[in-house]
Every structure is written in structure tokens, then in C-alpha cells.
Amino acid sequence: MAGNDLGSLLGGLLGGGGQGGSGGAGGILGSLLGALVGAKSGGADGANPLGGLLDMLTKSGLVDQAQSWVGTGENKPVSGAQIADALPGDTLQKVAQDAGVSPQEAADRIAQSLPQAVDKLTPAGSVPQGSLEDIIRRQRL
């Protein structure tokens, strides 16, 4: 799965479908999820890194935030510093490089758009099964 393709799908889901490049919210999230898929080569959930990302955030102490995004209530905010602490340094570095921004700017952008993206990808209050592309396409009816 190409990060730019995933970024385009996520951009459309987040309402920024017309934005080209990887600098928009969809692009940076696409790059993040693409990097997580690459880091998990051979993982059972490789086609859908959303569950792995949520597990990573939960283990980093962001359980309340992650659960609020998946649940049907209000989404709790997260800071760029919390995202930076939760993600592996090499993953954040790759995402920043792909987007042409600093790691802190990448973390801030992820913190800004991730709650909404997870909320839209989990409308039933749980992480759906299937590849991430299929899940995104189903949500863009």
C-alpha cells in the first residue's frame, strides 16, 4: 500500500480530498499508517495498522484518548508531545521526512487530525475488520 494512495483516501475521509501532496492531514496520517505497516512486516494485522496504532497509544498512557476516538462519545484531544512520546522515534522521523516537516510539526499535525480520523474509521464503536483501504472506502459512501 502506497502512503500517498492511503493519504488521498484519508484526505477524502477528513474532508480534504482535493489536497495534493503529503503535507495535508490525510497525507501525514497515510504516511504514519504506511510506516507502521512497513515496520510490522509479516504481522497478522499488516493490512490494517489502525489496531496496532491504537494499541501503541494505549500502552503509552493514552488509553482514555484512544477509547474516546473509537467510542461514540466526544473525542478527547491529544497533544503533539504525547504523540511524539507514543510513536517510535524512527517512525515519526520517517513521517516527518515524507511530509517535509520537522518531527515536532509532524507530531502536532498527527495530534490534530488523528482523533477525527479514528472516529470516522470506527463508526460502530470498534475497529472494523478488513484492510484499511476497504474500511476507508466503506466510510466514504
Short mmCIF file of C-alpha atoms in Angstrom, two decimals:
data_model
loop_
_atom_site.label_atom_id
_atom_site.label_comp_id
_atom_site.label_asym_id
_atom_site.label_seq_id
_atom_site.Cartn_x
_atom_site.Cartn_y
_atom_site.Cartn_z
CA MET A 1 0.00 0.00 0.00
CA ALA A 2 1.44 3.33 -1.00
CA GLY A 3 1.42 6.10 1.59
CA ASN A 4 0.23 8.67 -0.97
CA ASP A 5 -2.72 6.46 -2.01
CA LEU A 6 -3.66 5.95 1.62
CA GLY A 7 -3.13 9.67 2.23
CA SER A 8 -5.53 10.52 -0.60
CA LEU A 9 -8.17 8.20 0.86
CA LEU A 10 -7.70 9.62 4.36
CA GLY A 11 -7.73 13.17 2.99
CA GLY A 12 -11.10 12.48 1.35
CA LEU A 13 -12.41 10.95 4.58
CA LEU A 14 -11.31 14.03 6.53
CA GLY A 15 -12.81 16.44 4.01
CA GLY A 16 -9.54 17.45 2.32
CA GLY A 17 -9.80 15.19 -0.71
CA GLY A 18 -8.67 17.84 -3.16
CA GLN A 19 -5.33 18.46 -1.48
CA GLY A 20 -2.36 17.04 -3.33
CA GLY A 21 0.96 16.03 -1.84
CA SER A 22 1.64 14.56 1.54
CA GLY A 23 1.53 17.77 3.58
CA GLY A 24 -2.20 17.65 4.36
CA ALA A 25 -3.80 15.78 7.25
CA GLY A 26 -4.61 12.77 5.09
CA GLY A 27 -1.09 12.63 3.71
CA ILE A 28 0.61 12.73 7.07
CA LEU A 29 -1.73 10.09 8.51
CA GLY A 30 -1.26 7.98 5.39
CA SER A 31 2.49 8.22 5.84
CA LEU A 32 2.16 7.27 9.54
CA LEU A 33 -0.01 4.24 8.87
CA GLY A 34 2.15 3.24 5.90
CA ALA A 35 5.27 3.42 8.11
CA LEU A 36 3.57 1.27 10.74
CA VAL A 37 2.67 -1.34 8.10
CA GLY A 38 6.29 -1.36 6.91
CA ALA A 39 7.60 -1.71 10.46
CA LYS A 40 5.27 -4.66 11.08
CA SER A 41 6.32 -6.68 8.05
CA GLY A 42 4.67 -10.04 8.25
CA GLY A 43 2.32 -9.02 11.06
CA ALA A 44 -1.11 -10.64 11.18
CA ASP A 45 -2.81 -7.25 11.04
CA GLY A 46 -0.44 -5.78 8.44
CA ALA A 47 -3.20 -4.62 6.07
CA ASN A 48 -4.89 -2.68 8.88
CA PRO A 49 -2.37 -0.88 11.11
CA LEU A 50 -5.13 1.08 12.87
CA GLY A 51 -5.49 -1.51 15.65
CA GLY A 52 -1.72 -1.58 16.14
CA LEU A 53 -1.57 2.20 16.33
CA LEU A 54 -4.36 2.27 18.91
CA ASP A 55 -2.57 -0.43 20.94
CA MET A 56 0.64 1.61 20.79
CA LEU A 57 -1.16 4.72 22.03
CA THR A 58 -2.90 2.77 24.78
CA LYS A 59 0.39 1.29 26.02
CA SER A 60 1.83 4.81 26.08
CA GLY A 61 -0.77 6.00 28.57
CA LEU A 62 -3.25 7.46 26.09
CA VAL A 63 -5.95 4.88 26.82
CA ASP A 64 -8.66 7.45 27.62
CA GLN A 65 -8.00 9.40 24.43
CA ALA A 66 -7.82 6.34 22.17
CA GLN A 67 -11.00 4.87 23.65
CA SER A 68 -12.84 8.17 23.20
CA TRP A 69 -11.95 8.26 19.49
CA VAL A 70 -13.17 4.69 18.90
CA GLY A 71 -16.23 5.13 21.10
CA THR A 72 -19.32 7.02 20.09
CA GLY A 73 -18.95 9.94 22.52
CA GLU A 74 -16.87 13.10 22.38
CA ASN A 75 -13.25 12.79 21.16
CA LYS A 76 -10.64 13.70 23.76
CA PRO A 77 -7.72 15.79 22.48
CA VAL A 78 -4.11 14.67 22.38
CA SER A 79 -1.01 16.86 22.13
CA GLY A 80 1.84 16.65 19.67
CA ALA A 81 4.18 15.92 22.59
CA GLN A 82 2.02 12.94 23.62
CA ILE A 83 2.07 11.62 20.05
CA ALA A 84 5.85 12.09 19.85
CA ASP A 85 6.28 10.13 23.10
CA ALA A 86 3.95 7.33 21.95
CA LEU A 87 5.44 6.70 18.50
CA PRO A 88 8.79 5.05 17.86
CA GLY A 89 11.34 7.76 17.01
CA ASP A 90 12.22 6.24 13.64
CA THR A 91 8.53 6.14 12.64
CA LEU A 92 8.00 9.81 13.49
CA GLN A 93 11.25 10.69 11.72
CA LYS A 94 10.08 8.91 8.54
CA VAL A 95 6.65 10.56 8.64
CA ALA A 96 8.27 13.98 9.10
CA GLN A 97 10.68 13.37 6.25
CA ASP A 98 7.85 12.21 3.95
CA ALA A 99 5.85 15.35 4.78
CA GLY A 100 8.84 17.70 4.56
CA VAL A 101 8.39 18.99 8.10
CA SER A 102 10.15 18.66 11.45
CA PRO A 103 9.30 15.69 13.69
CA GLN A 104 7.56 18.06 16.13
CA GLU A 105 5.43 19.56 13.33
CA ALA A 106 4.55 16.04 12.16
CA ALA A 107 3.54 15.06 15.70
CA ASP A 108 1.42 18.22 16.02
CA ARG A 109 -0.35 17.50 12.72
CA ILE A 110 -0.97 13.89 13.70
CA ALA A 111 -2.36 15.01 17.08
CA GLN A 112 -4.69 17.43 15.31
CA SER A 113 -6.12 15.00 12.75
CA LEU A 114 -5.85 11.53 14.34
CA PRO A 115 -8.86 11.81 16.71
CA GLN A 116 -11.20 12.73 13.83
CA ALA A 117 -9.76 10.07 11.51
CA VAL A 118 -10.07 7.27 14.09
CA ASP A 119 -13.58 8.46 14.97
CA LYS A 120 -14.66 8.28 11.31
CA LEU A 121 -12.98 4.90 10.75
CA THR A 122 -14.73 3.36 13.77
CA PRO A 123 -18.38 4.48 13.46
CA ALA A 124 -19.75 1.41 15.29
CA GLY A 125 -17.51 1.95 18.32
CA SER A 126 -14.96 -0.74 17.43
CA VAL A 127 -12.11 -1.21 14.95
CA PRO A 128 -13.63 -2.83 11.86
CA GLN A 129 -12.13 -5.87 10.15
CA GLY A 130 -10.57 -5.79 6.70
CA SER A 131 -7.84 -3.82 5.02
CA LEU A 132 -7.53 -0.15 5.89
CA GLU A 133 -8.26 0.86 2.28
CA ASP A 134 -11.50 -1.14 2.31
CA ILE A 135 -12.55 0.39 5.64
CA ILE A 136 -11.89 3.91 4.33
CA ARG A 137 -13.77 3.28 1.11
CA ARG A 138 -16.79 1.94 3.04
CA GLN A 139 -16.85 5.10 5.19
CA ARG A 140 -16.87 7.40 2.14
CA LEU A 141 -20.26 6.25 0.82
#
